[in-house]
CSV table of C-alpha atoms and ligand atoms in Angstrom, one decimal:
chain,number,residue,atom,x,y,z
A,1,MET,CA,74.7,-220.0,135.7
A,2,LYS,CA,72.3,-222.7,134.6
A,3,SER,CA,70.1,-223.7,137.5
A,4,TYR,CA,68.1,-226.9,138.0
A,5,HIS,CA,65.7,-225.2,140.5
A,6,ALA,CA,62.3,-223.9,139.5
A,7,ASP,CA,62.1,-220.4,138.0
A,8,GLU,CA,59.6,-217.9,139.4
A,9,ARG,CA,56.9,-219.3,137.1
A,10,GLY,CA,57.5,-222.8,138.4
A,11,TYR,CA,59.3,-224.1,135.3
A,12,TYR,CA,62.2,-226.5,135.3
A,13,GLY,CA,63.4,-226.1,131.7
A,14,GLU,CA,60.3,-226.8,129.7
A,15,PHE,CA,58.6,-228.7,132.5
A,16,GLY,CA,56.3,-227.6,135.3
A,17,GLY,CA,53.9,-224.5,135.2
A,18,ALA,CA,50.3,-224.5,136.3
A,19,PHE,CA,47.8,-226.0,133.8
A,20,ILE,CA,44.7,-225.8,135.9
A,21,PRO,CA,41.0,-225.2,135.3
A,22,GLU,CA,40.0,-221.5,135.8
A,23,MET,CA,37.9,-222.4,138.9
A,24,LEU,CA,41.1,-223.5,140.6
A,25,TYR,CA,43.1,-220.4,139.7
A,26,PRO,CA,42.2,-218.4,142.9
A,27,ASN,CA,43.3,-221.2,145.2
A,28,CYS,CA,46.7,-221.8,143.5
A,29,GLU,CA,47.2,-218.1,143.0
A,30,GLU,CA,46.8,-217.4,146.8
A,31,LEU,CA,49.3,-220.0,147.6
A,32,ARG,CA,51.7,-218.9,144.8
A,33,GLN,CA,51.7,-215.3,146.0
A,34,ASN,CA,52.3,-216.2,149.7
A,35,TYR,CA,54.4,-219.4,150.0
A,36,LEU,CA,57.8,-217.9,149.7
A,37,GLY,CA,57.1,-215.0,152.0
A,38,ILE,CA,55.6,-217.3,154.6
A,39,MET,CA,58.5,-219.7,154.4
A,40,GLU,CA,60.9,-216.8,154.9
A,41,GLU,CA,59.2,-215.6,158.1
A,42,PRO,CA,61.4,-216.2,161.1
A,43,SER,CA,58.5,-217.5,163.2
A,44,PHE,CA,57.6,-220.0,160.4
A,45,LYS,CA,61.1,-221.3,160.2
A,46,GLU,CA,61.4,-221.6,163.9
A,47,GLU,CA,58.1,-223.5,164.3
A,48,PHE,CA,59.0,-225.8,161.3
A,49,HIS,CA,62.4,-226.7,162.6
A,50,GLN,CA,61.2,-227.1,166.2
A,51,LEU,CA,58.6,-229.7,165.0
A,52,LEU,CA,61.0,-231.4,162.7
A,53,LYS,CA,63.3,-231.8,165.8
A,54,ASP,CA,60.9,-232.7,168.6
A,55,TYR,CA,58.1,-234.4,166.7
A,56,VAL,CA,59.6,-235.9,163.6
A,57,GLY,CA,63.0,-236.8,165.3
A,58,ARG,CA,65.3,-234.8,163.0
A,59,PRO,CA,68.1,-234.7,162.2
A,60,THR,CA,67.9,-238.2,160.9
A,61,PRO,CA,71.2,-240.0,161.1
A,62,LEU,CA,73.7,-240.3,158.2
A,63,TYR,CA,74.8,-243.9,158.8
A,64,PHE,CA,77.9,-245.4,157.3
A,65,ALA,CA,76.9,-248.9,156.1
A,66,LYS,CA,80.1,-250.8,156.7
A,67,ARG,CA,79.1,-254.3,155.6
A,68,LEU,CA,77.2,-253.1,152.6
A,69,SER,CA,80.2,-250.9,151.6
A,70,GLU,CA,82.5,-253.9,151.9
A,71,LYS,CA,80.3,-256.0,149.7
A,72,TYR,CA,80.2,-253.4,146.9
A,73,ASN,CA,83.7,-252.0,147.4
A,74,THR,CA,82.7,-248.4,147.8
A,75,LYS,CA,81.7,-246.1,150.6
A,76,ILE,CA,77.9,-246.2,151.1
A,77,TYR,CA,76.1,-243.9,153.5
A,78,LEU,CA,72.4,-244.3,154.3
A,79,LYS,CA,70.3,-241.2,155.1
A,80,ARG,CA,67.9,-242.6,157.6
A,81,GLU,CA,64.5,-241.1,156.7
A,82,ASP,CA,63.1,-244.4,157.8
A,83,LEU,CA,63.6,-243.2,161.3
A,84,CYS,CA,61.2,-240.3,160.9
A,85,HIS,CA,58.0,-240.3,162.9
A,86,THR,CA,55.4,-242.3,160.8
A,87,GLY,CA,58.2,-244.2,159.1
A,88,ALA,CA,59.2,-242.1,156.0
A,89,HIS,CA,60.1,-238.8,154.7
A,90,LYS,CA,56.5,-237.8,153.8
A,91,VAL,CA,55.9,-236.1,157.1
A,92,ASN,CA,58.6,-233.4,156.4
A,93,ASN,CA,56.3,-232.1,153.8
A,94,THR,CA,53.0,-232.5,155.7
A,95,ILE,CA,54.4,-230.6,158.7
A,96,GLY,CA,55.5,-227.8,156.4
A,97,GLN,CA,52.2,-227.6,154.6
A,98,ILE,CA,50.0,-227.7,157.8
A,99,LEU,CA,52.0,-224.7,159.1
A,100,MET,CA,51.5,-223.0,155.7
A,101,ALA,CA,47.8,-223.7,155.8
A,102,LYS,CA,47.5,-222.2,159.3
A,103,ARG,CA,49.3,-219.0,158.2
A,104,LEU,CA,46.9,-218.8,155.3
A,105,GLY,CA,44.0,-218.9,157.7
A,106,LYS,CA,42.7,-222.3,156.5
A,107,ASN,CA,40.9,-224.6,159.0
A,108,ARG,CA,40.2,-227.6,156.8
A,109,ILE,CA,42.6,-229.9,155.1
A,110,ILE,CA,42.1,-232.3,152.1
A,111,ALA,CA,44.5,-234.8,150.6
A,112,GLU,CA,44.5,-237.6,148.1
A,113,THR,CA,46.2,-240.9,148.8
A,114,GLY,CA,47.0,-244.1,146.9
A,115,ALA,CA,48.7,-246.6,149.2
A,116,GLY,CA,47.7,-244.5,152.2
A,117,GLN,CA,51.2,-243.3,153.2
A,118,HIS,CA,50.5,-239.7,152.4
A,119,GLY,CA,47.0,-239.9,153.9
A,120,VAL,CA,48.6,-241.1,157.1
A,121,ALA,CA,51.2,-238.4,157.1
A,122,THR,CA,48.5,-235.8,156.5
A,123,ALA,CA,46.1,-237.2,159.1
A,124,THR,CA,49.0,-237.2,161.6
A,125,VAL,CA,49.7,-233.5,161.3
A,126,CYS,CA,46.0,-232.6,161.3
A,127,ALA,CA,45.7,-234.4,164.6
A,128,LEU,CA,48.8,-232.6,165.9
A,129,MET,CA,47.2,-229.2,165.0
A,130,GLY,CA,43.5,-230.1,165.8
A,131,ILE,CA,42.4,-229.4,162.2
A,132,GLN,CA,39.7,-231.2,160.3
A,133,CYS,CA,41.0,-233.7,157.7
A,134,VAL,CA,39.4,-235.3,154.7
A,135,VAL,CA,41.4,-237.9,152.7
A,136,TYR,CA,40.2,-239.0,149.3
A,137,MET,CA,41.1,-242.6,148.4
A,138,GLY,CA,40.1,-244.9,145.6
A,139,GLU,CA,37.6,-247.5,146.6
A,140,ILE,CA,40.0,-250.3,145.4
A,141,ASP,CA,42.9,-248.8,147.3
A,142,ILE,CA,40.7,-248.6,150.5
A,143,ALA,CA,40.2,-252.4,150.2
A,144,ARG,CA,43.9,-253.1,149.4
A,145,GLN,CA,45.3,-250.9,152.1
A,146,ALA,CA,43.2,-251.6,155.2
A,147,PRO,CA,45.9,-251.0,157.8
A,148,ASN,CA,46.5,-247.4,156.6
A,149,VAL,CA,42.8,-246.7,156.4
A,150,ALA,CA,42.6,-247.8,160.0
A,151,ARG,CA,45.5,-245.6,160.9
A,152,MET,CA,43.9,-242.5,159.3
A,153,LYS,CA,40.6,-243.2,161.1
A,154,MET,CA,42.4,-243.6,164.5
A,155,LEU,CA,44.1,-240.2,163.8
A,156,GLY,CA,40.7,-238.6,163.3
A,157,ALA,CA,40.6,-238.2,159.6
A,158,GLU,CA,37.6,-238.9,157.4
A,159,VAL,CA,38.4,-241.3,154.5
A,160,ARG,CA,36.2,-240.6,151.5
A,161,PRO,CA,36.1,-243.3,148.8
A,162,ALA,CA,36.5,-242.3,145.2
A,163,THR,CA,34.1,-244.5,143.3
A,164,SER,CA,34.6,-243.3,139.7
A,165,GLY,CA,36.9,-244.5,136.9
A,166,SER,CA,39.5,-247.0,138.0
A,167,LYS,CA,38.8,-246.3,141.7
A,168,THR,CA,42.5,-245.6,142.4
A,169,LEU,CA,44.8,-242.7,142.9
A,170,LYS,CA,44.0,-240.6,139.9
A,171,ASP,CA,40.3,-240.8,140.7
A,172,ALA,CA,41.0,-239.8,144.3
A,173,THR,CA,43.0,-236.8,143.0
A,174,ASN,CA,40.1,-235.8,140.8
A,175,GLU,CA,37.7,-235.9,143.8
A,176,ALA,CA,40.2,-233.8,145.9
A,177,ILE,CA,40.4,-231.2,143.2
A,178,ARG,CA,36.6,-231.0,143.0
A,179,ASP,CA,36.4,-230.5,146.7
A,180,TRP,CA,39.0,-227.7,146.6
A,181,ILE,CA,37.1,-225.9,143.9
A,182,ASN,CA,34.0,-226.1,146.0
A,183,ASN,CA,35.8,-224.9,149.2
A,184,PRO,CA,38.3,-222.3,148.1
A,185,VAL,CA,38.2,-220.1,151.2
A,186,ASP,CA,38.6,-222.4,154.2
A,187,THR,CA,40.4,-225.4,152.7
A,188,HIS,CA,44.1,-226.2,151.9
A,189,TYR,CA,44.9,-229.1,149.7
A,190,ILE,CA,48.1,-231.0,150.9
A,191,ILE,CA,49.7,-232.6,147.9
A,192,GLY,CA,52.1,-235.4,148.8
A,193,SER,CA,54.9,-235.2,146.3
A,194,VAL,CA,56.8,-232.8,144.0
A,195,VAL,CA,53.9,-232.9,141.6
A,196,GLY,CA,50.8,-230.8,140.8
A,197,PRO,CA,50.6,-227.2,139.6
A,198,HIS,CA,53.1,-224.5,140.6
A,199,PRO,CA,53.9,-223.7,143.4
A,200,TYR,CA,53.5,-227.3,144.7
A,201,PRO,CA,56.6,-228.9,143.2
A,202,ASP,CA,58.8,-226.1,144.4
A,203,MET,CA,57.2,-225.8,147.8
A,204,VAL,CA,57.3,-229.5,148.5
A,205,ALA,CA,61.0,-229.7,147.3
A,206,ARG,CA,61.8,-226.8,149.7
A,207,PHE,CA,60.2,-228.6,152.7
A,208,GLN,CA,62.0,-231.8,151.8
A,209,SER,CA,65.3,-230.0,151.2
A,210,VAL,CA,66.1,-230.4,154.9
A,211,ILE,CA,67.3,-233.9,153.9
A,212,SER,CA,70.2,-232.6,151.8
A,213,GLU,CA,70.8,-229.7,154.2
A,214,GLU,CA,71.5,-232.2,156.9
A,215,MET,CA,73.5,-234.5,154.6
A,216,LYS,CA,75.9,-231.6,153.9
A,217,ASN,CA,76.6,-231.0,157.6
A,218,GLN,CA,76.8,-234.6,158.4
A,219,LEU,CA,79.3,-235.3,155.6
A,220,GLN,CA,81.4,-232.4,156.7
A,221,GLU,CA,81.6,-233.9,160.1
A,222,LYS,CA,82.3,-237.4,159.0
A,223,GLU,CA,84.3,-237.0,155.9
A,224,GLY,CA,85.6,-233.4,156.1
A,225,ARG,CA,83.7,-232.4,153.0
A,226,GLU,CA,80.1,-231.4,152.2
A,227,ASN,CA,79.8,-233.1,148.9
A,228,PRO,CA,79.5,-236.8,148.2
A,229,ASN,CA,80.4,-238.2,144.8
A,230,TYR,CA,76.8,-239.4,144.3
A,231,VAL,CA,73.4,-239.1,145.8
A,232,VAL,CA,70.9,-241.8,145.1
A,233,ALA,CA,67.2,-241.9,145.7
A,234,CYS,CA,64.1,-243.7,144.4
A,235,VAL,CA,61.5,-241.7,142.5
A,236,GLY,CA,57.7,-242.1,142.6
A,237,GLY,CA,56.4,-238.6,142.3
A,238,GLY,CA,59.9,-237.6,143.4
A,239,SER,CA,59.7,-235.8,146.8
A,240,ASN,CA,62.3,-237.8,148.7
A,241,ALA,CA,64.6,-237.6,145.7
A,242,ALA,CA,64.0,-233.8,145.4
A,243,GLY,CA,64.9,-233.4,149.1
A,244,ALA,CA,68.0,-235.5,148.8
A,245,PHE,CA,69.2,-233.8,145.6
A,246,TYR,CA,68.1,-230.2,146.4
A,247,HIS,CA,71.3,-228.7,147.7
A,248,TYR,CA,73.4,-230.6,145.2
A,249,LEU,CA,71.4,-229.7,142.1
A,250,ASP,CA,73.7,-226.9,141.0
A,251,VAL,CA,76.9,-228.6,142.2
A,252,PRO,CA,78.0,-230.4,139.0
A,253,GLU,CA,80.7,-232.5,140.8
A,254,VAL,CA,78.0,-234.3,142.7
A,255,GLY,CA,76.4,-237.1,140.6
A,256,ILE,CA,72.6,-237.4,140.9
A,257,ILE,CA,71.1,-240.9,140.5
A,258,ALA,CA,67.3,-241.3,140.3
A,259,VAL,CA,65.9,-244.8,140.5
A,260,GLU,CA,62.6,-245.7,139.1
A,261,ALA,CA,60.5,-248.9,139.3
A,262,ALA,CA,60.7,-251.1,136.3
A,263,GLY,CA,58.1,-253.4,137.7
A,264,LYS,CA,58.1,-256.7,135.8
A,265,GLY,CA,60.5,-255.1,133.2
A,266,ILE,CA,60.6,-251.9,131.2
A,267,ASP,CA,59.1,-253.6,128.1
A,268,SER,CA,56.6,-255.8,130.0
A,269,GLY,CA,53.7,-253.4,130.0
A,270,LYS,CA,53.8,-253.6,133.8
A,271,SER,CA,56.1,-250.9,134.9
A,272,ALA,CA,56.4,-247.4,136.4
A,273,ALA,CA,59.6,-246.3,134.7
A,274,THR,CA,58.2,-242.9,133.8
A,275,SER,CA,61.3,-241.2,132.4
A,276,ALA,CA,62.3,-244.2,130.2
A,277,LEU,CA,58.7,-244.7,128.9
A,278,GLY,CA,57.1,-241.4,129.4
A,279,LYS,CA,56.3,-238.7,126.9
A,280,VAL,CA,55.6,-235.0,127.5
A,281,GLY,CA,52.1,-234.4,128.7
A,282,ILE,CA,50.0,-232.7,131.4
A,283,ILE,CA,49.1,-234.5,134.6
A,284,HIS,CA,47.7,-233.0,137.8
A,285,GLY,CA,48.2,-229.5,136.4
A,286,SER,CA,51.9,-229.9,135.6
A,287,LYS,CA,53.7,-230.3,132.3
A,288,THR,CA,56.0,-233.3,132.7
A,289,LEU,CA,56.9,-236.8,131.5
A,290,LEU,CA,54.1,-239.3,131.9
A,291,MET,CA,53.2,-242.8,130.7
A,292,GLN,CA,50.5,-242.5,128.1
A,293,THR,CA,49.0,-244.3,125.1
A,294,GLN,CA,49.4,-242.9,121.6
A,295,ASP,CA,46.3,-240.8,122.0
A,296,GLY,CA,47.4,-239.3,125.3
A,297,GLN,CA,45.4,-241.4,127.7
A,298,ILE,CA,47.3,-242.0,131.0
A,299,THR,CA,48.3,-245.6,131.3
A,300,GLU,CA,48.0,-247.5,134.6
A,301,PRO,CA,51.4,-247.8,136.2
A,302,TYR,CA,52.6,-250.9,138.0
A,303,SER,CA,55.2,-251.6,140.7
A,304,ILE,CA,55.4,-254.0,143.6
A,305,SER,CA,55.9,-250.9,145.7
A,306,ALA,CA,52.8,-248.9,146.1
A,307,GLY,CA,54.7,-245.6,146.6
A,308,LEU,CA,56.4,-245.8,143.2
A,309,ASP,CA,53.5,-246.7,141.1
A,310,TYR,CA,52.6,-243.3,139.8
A,311,PRO,CA,52.2,-242.6,136.0
A,312,GLY,CA,54.1,-239.3,136.0
A,313,VAL,CA,57.2,-237.9,137.6
A,314,GLY,CA,57.6,-234.4,139.1
A,315,PRO,CA,58.8,-231.7,136.7
A,316,MET,CA,62.2,-231.3,138.4
A,317,HIS,CA,62.9,-234.9,137.6
A,318,ALA,CA,61.7,-234.7,134.0
A,319,HIS,CA,64.2,-231.9,133.6
A,320,LEU,CA,67.0,-233.7,135.3
A,321,TYR,CA,66.3,-236.6,132.9
A,322,THR,CA,66.1,-234.7,129.6
A,323,SER,CA,68.9,-232.3,130.4
A,324,GLY,CA,71.2,-235.2,131.3
A,325,ARG,CA,72.0,-233.7,134.8
A,326,GLY,CA,70.6,-236.9,136.4
A,327,GLU,CA,71.4,-240.5,135.7
A,328,PHE,CA,68.2,-242.6,135.7
A,329,ILE,CA,68.2,-246.3,136.5
A,330,SER,CA,65.2,-248.5,136.5
A,331,ILE,CA,65.0,-251.5,138.8
A,332,THR,CA,62.6,-254.5,138.6
A,333,ASP,CA,60.5,-255.8,141.4
A,334,ASP,CA,62.7,-258.9,141.7
A,335,ASP,CA,65.9,-256.9,142.0
A,336,ALA,CA,64.4,-254.5,144.5
A,337,MET,CA,63.1,-257.3,146.7
A,338,LYS,CA,66.5,-259.0,146.7
A,339,ALA,CA,68.3,-255.7,147.6
A,340,GLY,CA,65.7,-255.1,150.5
A,341,LEU,CA,66.4,-258.5,152.0
A,342,GLU,CA,70.2,-258.0,151.6
A,343,LEU,CA,70.0,-254.8,153.6
A,344,CYS,CA,68.2,-256.7,156.4
A,345,LYS,CA,71.0,-259.4,156.5
A,346,LEU,CA,73.9,-257.0,156.1
A,347,GLU,CA,72.9,-254.1,158.2
A,348,GLY,CA,69.9,-255.1,160.4
A,349,ILE,CA,67.7,-252.6,158.7
A,350,ILE,CA,64.3,-253.5,157.0
A,351,PRO,CA,63.8,-251.0,154.3
A,352,ALA,CA,60.5,-249.9,152.5
A,353,ILE,CA,60.3,-251.6,149.1
A,354,GLU,CA,60.5,-248.1,147.5
A,355,SER,CA,63.9,-247.5,149.2
A,356,SER,CA,65.0,-251.1,148.2
A,357,HIS,CA,64.9,-249.9,144.6
A,358,ALA,CA,67.6,-247.4,145.3
A,359,LEU,CA,69.7,-250.0,147.1
A,360,ALA,CA,69.4,-252.4,144.1
A,361,ILE,CA,71.6,-250.2,141.8
A,362,PHE,CA,74.8,-251.5,143.4
A,363,GLU,CA,74.5,-254.9,141.7
A,364,ASP,CA,75.2,-253.4,138.2
A,365,ARG,CA,76.3,-249.8,138.7
A,366,LYS,CA,79.9,-249.9,139.9
A,367,PHE,CA,81.6,-247.1,141.9
A,368,ASN,CA,85.2,-246.5,142.8
A,369,PRO,CA,86.4,-247.7,146.2
A,370,ASP,CA,86.9,-244.2,147.5
A,371,ASP,CA,83.6,-242.8,146.1
A,372,ILE,CA,81.2,-241.6,148.7
A,373,VAL,CA,77.7,-242.6,147.7
A,374,VAL,CA,74.7,-241.5,149.8
A,375,VAL,CA,71.5,-243.5,149.4
A,376,ASN,CA,68.4,-241.8,150.7
A,377,LEU,CA,66.6,-244.5,152.7
A,378,SER,CA,63.2,-243.0,152.2
A,379,GLY,CA,61.2,-245.3,154.6
A,380,ARG,CA,61.1,-248.4,156.7
A,381,GLY,CA,59.7,-251.7,155.8
A,382,ASP,CA,57.0,-252.3,158.5
A,383,LYS,CA,54.2,-251.3,156.1
A,384,ASP,CA,55.6,-253.8,153.5
A,385,LEU,CA,55.9,-256.8,155.8
A,386,GLN,CA,53.0,-258.7,154.1
A,387,ASN,CA,54.6,-258.1,150.7
A,388,TYR,CA,57.9,-259.4,151.9
A,389,ILE,CA,56.2,-262.4,153.5
A,390,ASP,CA,54.3,-263.3,150.3
A,391,TYR,CA,57.3,-262.7,148.0
A,392,PHE,CA,59.9,-264.7,150.0
A,393,LYS,CA,57.3,-267.2,151.4
A,394,LEU,CA,58.5,-266.4,154.9
B,1,LIG,C1,55.7,-242.4,149.1
B,1,LIG,C2,57.0,-243.0,149.2
B,1,LIG,C3,58.0,-242.9,148.2
B,1,LIG,C4,57.7,-242.3,146.9
B,1,LIG,O1,57.3,-240.9,146.9
B,1,LIG,P1,58.3,-239.8,146.4
B,1,LIG,O2,57.5,-238.6,146.4
B,1,LIG,O3,58.9,-240.2,145.1
B,1,LIG,O4,59.4,-239.7,147.5
B,1,LIG,C5,59.2,-243.4,148.4
B,1,LIG,N1,59.5,-244.1,149.5
B,1,LIG,C6,58.6,-244.2,150.6
B,1,LIG,C7,59.0,-244.9,151.8
B,1,LIG,C8,57.3,-243.7,150.4
B,1,LIG,O5,56.5,-243.8,151.4
């Protein structure tokens, strides 16, 4: 049977793999040879699930959104990743990776961060384990994201500014890679989404797959069946989507809907709709779809939500798009903001602006009244309050 999971070389169809400089090979190879074995160890599984339960607060609820469902005349469930400790799904992955790092004998963690959400989730688990943490962040992002910089410092992490290039996420990533090359023995690099060289996309997807594992049990309990008609999630790099889709990838009767940020409009030049606009290329060690100029330079993405403004998309999603297994919808800033406010008014839940993109599809994409549609609510809106205030002039 055709599978939409990674093969043993880390390929999803033609996408994925590990396109890395030779100096990084030993680091990735050590991880590649060990990650599946470690994840299979009973003691690893037990510690991972115990922490997800007692520290993160899992299982997160699967909530039937009654008023939202009435408005759009279909059955909408929200998977409440916004209720995770630290406010989003990202911590599922950082918990998994810190346990992986410990089993590999690493005593130092590095990470890159753009908006600071992944930096905070990494600093959190390093504090939890008492492990040294260095987070690389573009100088411009440090200035733009002061509250998250403060959070990381309070949690004991060192935030190192990336001062080259555009002084944003891709420069922070370059600095983190340089650090890892120089510290191959004691350091583990925690990547924050289903991106990067093999085995990262597969490893991160497996850690996040707890989301769809829980969905199946919860739907069984509430609806008497494990499978919804559709699962919907926003895609930046694609980790919350990978987790929400994971156990449904090879179940053809479950529709998969990935939602990207159209920014100011797909043709506006200010967007992050990677699959619609992207071409095949290599970014962060992975062959995937990315937004680039005619001569292959990566173009600067834009979205009102910091978590979606990434110029590539994980190889799983590139394959879901080109194979037609996934339906891809792009949502503008304006439509996302409107959908975010609507959820506040209809359900009393203030969503992250990333998640608001997924909620915005109901305006145009119609479903049958008895369809069960699960939307992965990737995070809460506390971090976005200033954005909401400025946008709606609250
Ligand atoms: C980081 C983030 C995203 C985007 O990242 P993915 O890897 O695509 O999931 C989406 N929602 C929230 C709340 C985030 O913090």
